[in-house]
PDB file of C-alpha atoms in Angstrom:
ATOM      1  CA  MET A 522    -115.527-107.409  -3.659  1.00 46.00           C
ATOM      2  CA  LYS A 523    -112.372-107.974  -6.053  1.00 45.00           C
ATOM      3  CA  LYS A 524    -111.619-110.966  -4.232  1.00 40.00           C
ATOM      4  CA  PHE A 525    -115.360-112.189  -4.420  1.00 38.00           C
ATOM      5  CA  PHE A 526    -115.111-111.953  -8.301  1.00 36.00           C
ATOM      6  CA  CYS A 527    -111.770-113.702  -8.423  1.00 40.00           C
ATOM      7  CA  ILE A 528    -113.464-116.668  -6.482  1.00 41.00           C
ATOM      8  CA  LEU A 529    -116.348-116.714  -8.952  1.00 37.00           C
ATOM      9  CA  ALA A 530    -113.934-116.771 -11.901  1.00 42.00           C
ATOM     10  CA  LEU A 531    -112.009-119.747 -10.452  1.00 41.00           C
ATOM     11  CA  LEU A 532    -115.230-121.678  -9.860  1.00 39.00           C
ATOM     12  CA  ALA A 533    -116.543-120.856 -13.323  1.00 41.00           C
ATOM     13  CA  GLY A 534    -113.241-122.186 -14.817  1.00 43.00           C
ATOM     14  CA  ALA A 535    -113.561-125.318 -12.757  1.00 40.00           C
ATOM     15  CA  VAL A 536    -117.113-126.300 -13.702  1.00 39.00           C
ATOM     16  CA  PRO A 537    -116.407-127.733 -17.073  1.00 42.00           C
ATOM     17  CA  SER A 538    -113.880-130.290 -15.756  1.00 42.00           C
ATOM     18  CA  PHE A 539    -116.324-131.635 -13.164  1.00 46.00           C
ATOM     19  CA  ALA A 540    -119.260-131.547 -15.582  1.00 48.00           C
ATOM     20  CA  GLN A 541    -117.806-133.722 -18.478  1.00 82.00           C
ATOM     21  CA  THR A 542    -118.678-137.303 -18.861  1.00 91.00           C
ATOM     22  CA  ALA A 543    -116.272-139.970 -19.698  1.00 91.00           C
ATOM     23  CA  GLU A 544    -117.523-140.191 -23.111  1.00 92.00           C
ATOM     24  CA  GLU A 545    -117.065-136.526 -23.652  1.00 92.00           C
ATOM     25  CA  ILE A 546    -113.561-136.481 -22.276  1.00 92.00           C
ATOM     26  CA  ILE A 547    -112.623-139.563 -24.619  1.00 91.00           C
ATOM     27  CA  SER A 548    -114.442-137.730 -27.622  1.00 91.00           C
ATOM     28  CA  ARG A 549    -112.172-134.739 -26.987  1.00 90.00           C
ATOM     29  CA  MET A 550    -108.944-136.808 -26.556  1.00 89.00           C
ATOM     30  CA  ASP A 551    -109.897-138.654 -29.925  1.00 87.00           C
ATOM     31  CA  GLU A 552    -110.114-135.226 -31.646  1.00 86.00           C
ATOM     32  CA  ALA A 553    -106.674-134.233 -30.161  1.00 84.00           C
ATOM     33  CA  MET A 554    -105.258-137.470 -31.444  1.00 81.00           C
ATOM     34  CA  GLU A 555    -106.673-137.057 -35.011  1.00 78.00           C
ATOM     35  CA  ARG A 556    -105.201-133.721 -35.269  1.00 76.00           C
ATOM     36  CA  LEU A 557    -101.868-134.823 -34.300  1.00 72.00           C
ATOM     37  CA  GLY A 558    -102.172-137.792 -36.591  1.00 61.00           C
ATOM     38  CA  ASP A 559    -102.866-135.291 -39.579  1.00 55.00           C
ATOM     39  CA  VAL A 560     -99.358-133.895 -38.943  1.00 56.00           C
ATOM     40  CA  ASP A 561     -97.777-137.262 -38.200  1.00 66.00           C
ATOM     41  CA  ASP A 562     -94.728-136.113 -36.232  1.00 79.00           C
ATOM     42  CA  GLY A 563     -94.334-139.563 -34.657  1.00 83.00           C
ATOM     43  CA  VAL A 564     -94.716-140.614 -31.062  1.00 86.00           C
ATOM     44  CA  GLU A 565     -92.406-142.041 -28.287  1.00 91.00           C
ATOM     45  CA  MET A 566     -93.816-144.033 -25.426  1.00 90.00           C
ATOM     46  CA  VAL A 567     -92.609-146.372 -22.569  1.00 92.00           C
ATOM     47  CA  VAL A 568     -94.425-149.957 -22.782  1.00 88.00           C
ATOM     48  CA  GLU A 569     -94.143-152.100 -19.863  1.00 87.00           C
ATOM     49  CA  LEU A 570     -94.947-155.762 -19.769  1.00 84.00           C
ATOM     50  CA  LYS A 571     -95.597-157.299 -16.393  1.00 86.00           C
ATOM     51  CA  MET A 572     -95.339-161.034 -16.297  1.00 82.00           C
ATOM     52  CA  PRO A 573     -95.730-163.607 -13.460  1.00 81.00           C
ATOM     53  CA  ILE A 574     -92.260-165.262 -13.791  1.00 75.00           C
ATOM     54  CA  LEU A 575     -90.229-162.821 -15.636  1.00 72.00           C
ATOM     55  CA  GLY A 576     -91.384-159.804 -13.716  1.00 77.00           C
ATOM     56  CA  THR A 577     -91.491-156.304 -15.576  1.00 79.00           C
ATOM     57  CA  ILE A 578     -89.887-155.703 -18.861  1.00 82.00           C
ATOM     58  CA  SER A 579     -89.776-152.079 -19.770  1.00 86.00           C
ATOM     59  CA  THR A 580     -89.218-150.790 -23.252  1.00 89.00           C
ATOM     60  CA  LYS A 581     -89.018-147.259 -24.774  1.00 92.00           C
ATOM     61  CA  THR A 582     -90.440-147.136 -28.376  1.00 91.00           C
ATOM     62  CA  ALA A 583     -90.344-144.383 -30.867  1.00 92.00           C
ATOM     63  CA  SER A 584     -92.043-144.489 -34.288  1.00 89.00           C
ATOM     64  CA  LEU A 585     -92.070-142.221 -37.116  1.00 88.00           C
ATOM     65  CA  GLY A 586     -93.894-143.314 -40.275  1.00 84.00           C
ATOM     66  CA  ASP A 587     -92.432-146.605 -41.281  1.00 86.00           C
ATOM     67  CA  LYS A 588     -89.473-146.177 -38.906  1.00 91.00           C
ATOM     68  CA  ILE A 589     -89.343-147.717 -35.434  1.00 91.00           C
ATOM     69  CA  CYS A 590     -86.653-147.785 -32.637  1.00 94.00           C
ATOM     70  CA  MET A 591     -87.353-150.040 -29.556  1.00 92.00           C
ATOM     71  CA  LYS A 592     -84.995-149.921 -26.572  1.00 93.00           C
ATOM     72  CA  ALA A 593     -85.131-152.664 -23.904  1.00 89.00           C
ATOM     73  CA  ASN A 594     -83.248-153.638 -20.860  1.00 82.00           C
ATOM     74  CA  MET A 595     -83.424-157.279 -19.898  1.00 74.00           C
ATOM     75  CA  MET A 596     -81.543-158.434 -16.819  1.00 71.00           C
ATOM     76  CA  GLY A 597     -79.061-155.768 -17.352  1.00 75.00           C
ATOM     77  CA  GLU A 598     -78.552-156.395 -21.024  1.00 81.00           C
ATOM     78  CA  GLU A 599     -79.393-153.565 -23.355  1.00 88.00           C
ATOM     79  CA  ILE A 600     -81.263-154.549 -26.607  1.00 91.00           C
ATOM     80  CA  ILE A 601     -81.868-152.084 -29.323  1.00 94.00           C
ATOM     81  CA  THR A 602     -84.017-152.683 -32.548  1.00 94.00           C
ATOM     82  CA  TRP A 603     -84.317-150.352 -35.313  1.00 95.00           C
ATOM     83  CA  SER A 604     -86.616-151.004 -38.345  1.00 93.00           C
ATOM     84  CA  ASP A 605     -87.603-149.246 -41.512  1.00 92.00           C
ATOM     85  CA  GLY A 606     -90.013-151.752 -42.876  1.00 89.00           C
ATOM     86  CA  LYS A 607     -87.354-153.113 -45.170  1.00 91.00           C
ATOM     87  CA  THR A 608     -84.406-153.889 -42.848  1.00 94.00           C
ATOM     88  CA  LYS A 609     -84.014-154.757 -39.115  1.00 94.00           C
ATOM     89  CA  TRP A 610     -81.022-153.801 -37.201  1.00 96.00           C
ATOM     90  CA  THR A 611     -80.547-155.434 -33.511  1.00 95.00           C
ATOM     91  CA  TYR A 612     -77.870-154.316 -31.228  1.00 95.00           C
ATOM     92  CA  THR A 613     -77.035-156.504 -28.154  1.00 93.00           C
ATOM     93  CA  SER A 614     -74.811-154.715 -25.493  1.00 91.00           C
ATOM     94  CA  ASP A 615     -73.372-158.151 -23.847  1.00 91.00           C
ATOM     95  CA  SER A 616     -72.067-159.354 -27.147  1.00 93.00           C
ATOM     96  CA  ASN A 617     -71.426-155.912 -28.636  1.00 94.00           C
ATOM     97  CA  GLU A 618     -72.964-157.524 -31.870  1.00 94.00           C
ATOM     98  CA  ILE A 619     -75.311-155.784 -34.527  1.00 95.00           C
ATOM     99  CA  GLU A 620     -77.520-158.309 -36.433  1.00 95.00           C
ATOM    100  CA  ILE A 621     -78.878-157.099 -39.760  1.00 95.00           C
ATOM    101  CA  GLU A 622     -82.050-158.963 -41.231  1.00 94.00           C
ATOM    102  CA  ARG A 623     -84.426-158.270 -43.946  1.00 91.00           C
ATOM    103  CA  GLU A 624     -88.062-157.537 -43.005  1.00 87.00           C
ATOM    104  CA  ASP A 625     -90.984-159.522 -44.248  1.00 77.00           C
ATOM    105  CA  PRO A 626     -91.974-157.639 -47.513  1.00 63.00           C
ATOM    106  CA  ASP A 627     -95.598-158.794 -46.925  1.00 63.00           C
ATOM    107  CA  LYS A 628     -95.818-157.382 -43.445  1.00 61.00           C
ATOM    108  CA  PRO A 629     -97.851-154.298 -43.288  1.00 53.00           C
ATOM    109  CA  THR A 630     -95.543-151.519 -42.130  1.00 48.00           C
ATOM    110  CA  GLU A 631     -97.132-148.150 -43.596  1.00 44.00           C
ATOM    111  CA  SER A 632     -98.495-146.043 -40.558  1.00 45.00           C
ATOM    112  CA  ASP A 633    -101.948-144.124 -40.924  1.00 42.00           C
ATOM    113  CA  GLY A 634    -100.368-141.633 -38.351  1.00 44.00           C
ATOM    114  CA  ASP A 635     -98.430-142.820 -35.119  1.00 49.00           C
ATOM    115  CA  ALA A 636    -100.366-140.578 -32.903  1.00 53.00           C
ATOM    116  CA  GLU A 637    -103.769-141.282 -34.663  1.00 50.00           C
ATOM    117  CA  MET A 638    -103.290-144.892 -33.655  1.00 53.00           C
ATOM    118  CA  LEU A 639    -104.334-143.907 -30.202  1.00 64.00           C
ATOM    119  CA  SER A 640    -107.641-142.391 -31.299  1.00 64.00           C
ATOM    120  CA  GLY A 641    -110.581-144.756 -31.114  1.00 74.00           C
ATOM    121  CA  ILE A 642    -108.844-147.122 -28.475  1.00 79.00           C
ATOM    122  CA  THR A 643    -112.114-147.252 -26.397  1.00 84.00           C
ATOM    123  CA  GLU A 644    -114.439-148.419 -29.236  1.00 86.00           C
ATOM    124  CA  GLY A 645    -116.393-151.338 -28.003  1.00 87.00           C
ATOM    125  CA  TYR A 646    -116.078-150.409 -24.428  1.00 90.00           C
ATOM    126  CA  ARG A 647    -118.425-148.717 -21.755  1.00 92.00           C
ATOM    127  CA  VAL A 648    -116.534-146.152 -20.002  1.00 92.00           C
ATOM    128  CA  SER A 649    -116.839-144.492 -16.615  1.00 93.00           C
ATOM    129  CA  ILE A 650    -114.821-142.022 -14.586  1.00 93.00           C
ATOM    130  CA  LYS A 651    -113.018-143.977 -11.895  1.00 92.00           C
ATOM    131  CA  LYS A 652    -111.439-140.970 -10.148  1.00 92.00           C
ATOM    132  CA  GLU A 653    -110.306-137.481 -10.803  1.00 91.00           C
ATOM    133  CA  THR A 654    -107.430-135.381  -9.787  1.00 93.00           C
ATOM    134  CA  ALA A 655    -106.386-131.636 -10.595  1.00 91.00           C
ATOM    135  CA  GLN A 656    -104.139-132.985 -13.468  1.00 93.00           C
ATOM    136  CA  ALA A 657    -106.164-135.910 -14.737  1.00 94.00           C
ATOM    137  CA  TRP A 658    -109.200-137.957 -15.271  1.00 94.00           C
ATOM    138  CA  TYR A 659    -108.788-141.828 -14.656  1.00 96.00           C
ATOM    139  CA  ILE A 660    -111.299-143.733 -16.787  1.00 94.00           C
ATOM    140  CA  LEU A 661    -112.305-147.403 -16.533  1.00 94.00           C
ATOM    141  CA  CYS A 662    -113.101-149.032 -19.733  1.00 92.00           C
ATOM    142  CA  ARG A 663    -115.327-152.281 -19.665  1.00 91.00           C
ATOM    143  CA  LYS A 664    -115.614-154.486 -22.738  1.00 89.00           C
ATOM    144  CA  SER A 665    -119.166-154.055 -24.121  1.00 91.00           C
ATOM    145  CA  PRO A 666    -121.269-157.354 -24.531  1.00 89.00           C
ATOM    146  CA  ASP A 667    -121.358-156.615 -28.233  1.00 87.00           C
ATOM    147  CA  ASN A 668    -117.785-156.410 -28.813  1.00 87.00           C
ATOM    148  CA  LYS A 669    -116.793-159.634 -30.450  1.00 85.00           C
ATOM    149  CA  ASP A 670    -113.177-159.164 -30.608  1.00 85.00           C
ATOM    150  CA  LYS A 671    -111.753-162.217 -28.902  1.00 83.00           C
ATOM    151  CA  ASP A 672    -108.239-160.455 -28.270  1.00 80.00           C
ATOM    152  CA  ALA A 673    -109.789-157.455 -26.675  1.00 85.00           C
ATOM    153  CA  PRO A 674    -109.100-157.120 -22.958  1.00 87.00           C
ATOM    154  CA  LYS A 675    -112.035-157.140 -20.695  1.00 89.00           C
ATOM    155  CA  THR A 676    -111.094-153.886 -18.892  1.00 89.00           C
ATOM    156  CA  MET A 677    -108.630-151.085 -19.512  1.00 92.00           C
ATOM    157  CA  ASP A 678    -107.512-148.207 -17.530  1.00 94.00           C
ATOM    158  CA  LEU A 679    -107.106-144.867 -19.147  1.00 94.00           C
ATOM    159  CA  ALA A 680    -105.471-141.720 -17.889  1.00 95.00           C
ATOM    160  CA  VAL A 681    -106.347-138.473 -19.711  1.00 94.00           C
ATOM    161  CA  SER A 682    -104.586-135.196 -19.161  1.00 93.00           C
ATOM    162  CA  LYS A 683    -106.926-132.057 -18.076  1.00 92.00           C
ATOM    163  CA  GLY A 684    -104.467-129.614 -19.586  1.00 87.00           C
ATOM    164  CA  ASN A 685    -104.603-130.855 -23.227  1.00 89.00           C
ATOM    165  CA  TYR A 686    -106.798-133.925 -23.297  1.00 91.00           C
ATOM    166  CA  MET A 687    -103.802-136.195 -24.314  1.00 90.00           C
ATOM    167  CA  PRO A 688    -103.540-139.618 -23.116  1.00 91.00           C
ATOM    168  CA  MET A 689    -101.088-140.076 -20.167  1.00 92.00           C
ATOM    169  CA  SER A 690    -101.341-143.899 -19.886  1.00 92.00           C
ATOM    170  CA  LEU A 691    -103.272-147.031 -20.885  1.00 92.00           C
ATOM    171  CA  SER A 692    -103.173-150.221 -19.077  1.00 91.00           C
ATOM    172  CA  ALA A 693    -104.725-153.638 -19.969  1.00 89.00           C
ATOM    173  CA  LYS A 694    -104.507-157.156 -18.735  1.00 84.00           C
ATOM    174  CA  MET A 695    -104.292-159.916 -21.435  1.00 80.00           C
ATOM    175  CA  SER A 696    -104.078-163.352 -20.212  1.00 78.00           C
ATOM    176  CA  ASP A 697    -101.289-163.297 -17.519  1.00 81.00           C
ATOM    177  CA  VAL A 698     -99.733-160.311 -19.093  1.00 84.00           C
ATOM    178  CA  THR A 699    -100.412-156.804 -18.032  1.00 89.00           C
ATOM    179  CA  VAL A 700     -99.428-154.209 -20.733  1.00 88.00           C
ATOM    180  CA  THR A 701     -99.042-150.542 -19.892  1.00 91.00           C
ATOM    181  CA  MET A 702     -98.281-147.669 -22.339  1.00 90.00           C
ATOM    182  CA  ARG A 703     -97.272-144.291 -20.574  1.00 91.00           C
ATOM    183  CA  ASP A 704     -95.025-141.279 -20.833  1.00 91.00           C
ATOM    184  CA  PHE A 705     -96.317-140.283 -24.354  1.00 88.00           C
ATOM    185  CA  VAL A 706     -94.306-137.839 -26.183  1.00 88.00           C
ATOM    186  CA  PHE A 707     -95.657-136.495 -29.553  1.00 85.00           C
ATOM    187  CA  GLY A 708     -92.971-135.340 -31.826  1.00 86.00           C
ATOM    188  CA  VAL A 709     -90.070-137.733 -32.892  1.00 89.00           C
ATOM    189  CA  THR A 710     -87.007-136.839 -35.118  1.00 91.00           C
ATOM    190  CA  GLU A 711     -85.544-138.979 -37.876  1.00 93.00           C
ATOM    191  CA  GLU A 712     -82.380-139.395 -35.798  1.00 93.00           C
ATOM    192  CA  GLN A 713     -84.402-141.122 -32.917  1.00 94.00           C
ATOM    193  CA  VAL A 714     -85.579-143.796 -35.236  1.00 94.00           C
ATOM    194  CA  THR A 715     -82.738-144.374 -37.745  1.00 95.00           C
ATOM    195  CA  PHE A 716     -79.816-146.810 -37.098  1.00 94.00           C
ATOM    196  CA  ASN A 717     -76.331-145.026 -37.168  1.00 94.00           C
ATOM    197  CA  PRO A 718     -73.454-147.395 -37.619  1.00 92.00           C
ATOM    198  CA  ALA A 719     -71.040-144.568 -36.540  1.00 93.00           C
ATOM    199  CA  ALA A 720     -72.539-144.812 -33.044  1.00 93.00           C
ATOM    200  CA  TYR A 721     -71.221-148.431 -32.572  1.00 92.00           C
ATOM    201  CA  PRO A 722     -67.711-148.327 -34.275  1.00 92.00           C
ATOM    202  CA  ASN A 723     -66.421-151.375 -32.406  1.00 93.00           C
ATOM    203  CA  ALA A 724     -69.374-153.590 -32.585  1.00 93.00           C
ATOM    204  CA  LYS A 725     -69.371-156.933 -34.679  1.00 94.00           C
ATOM    205  CA  ILE A 726     -71.609-156.854 -37.613  1.00 93.00           C
ATOM    206  CA  ILE A 727     -73.607-159.971 -38.369  1.00 94.00           C
ATOM    207  CA  ASP A 728     -75.326-159.475 -41.810  1.00 93.00           C
ATOM    208  CA  LYS A 729     -77.999-162.078 -42.511  1.00 92.00           C
ATOM    209  CA  ARG A 730     -79.445-160.396 -45.417  1.00 88.00           C
TER     210      ARG A 730
END
């Protein structure tokens, strides 16, 4: 009898995950993103650009408020860029140089919350569950006829974690380029997004300010 009730409990716990629609899942994801955006602890993600000739370029980007650090590896060369909205530092491994430039003062840099930027990403799309695993829902997003944004991709693939309703990955094709954001980490330190000259004592400094 005890085993019978254990089975019932397991089945009861599984029902909500099967019963939810794509719209309900995304709504709960948006709520989770908005809560994180209120705290604004920053977000780190891997961004992949897949192009016909160049292949796949992968970058790891961390952002916290106005500060951003982007690390890219292109054909064996490491390029790291830091920005605080006023100044940009770019390190190139092959030349061992750090180039310093002023940022465009008219360029909008203030963030409304790094995590919150991921909420509302499916607005203007019709959504449906493409497949489901024990860990995640995989949702297909098709551009709605009333979506007049010319730059919006026709389709997007979104994966949402069943454990916490956090986005796991978002992929979209724009022209010939497929862009994928994945491996989200919510919570970034100042050290991750701040240029530290002491870490590159032998690098040549090129100041273009």
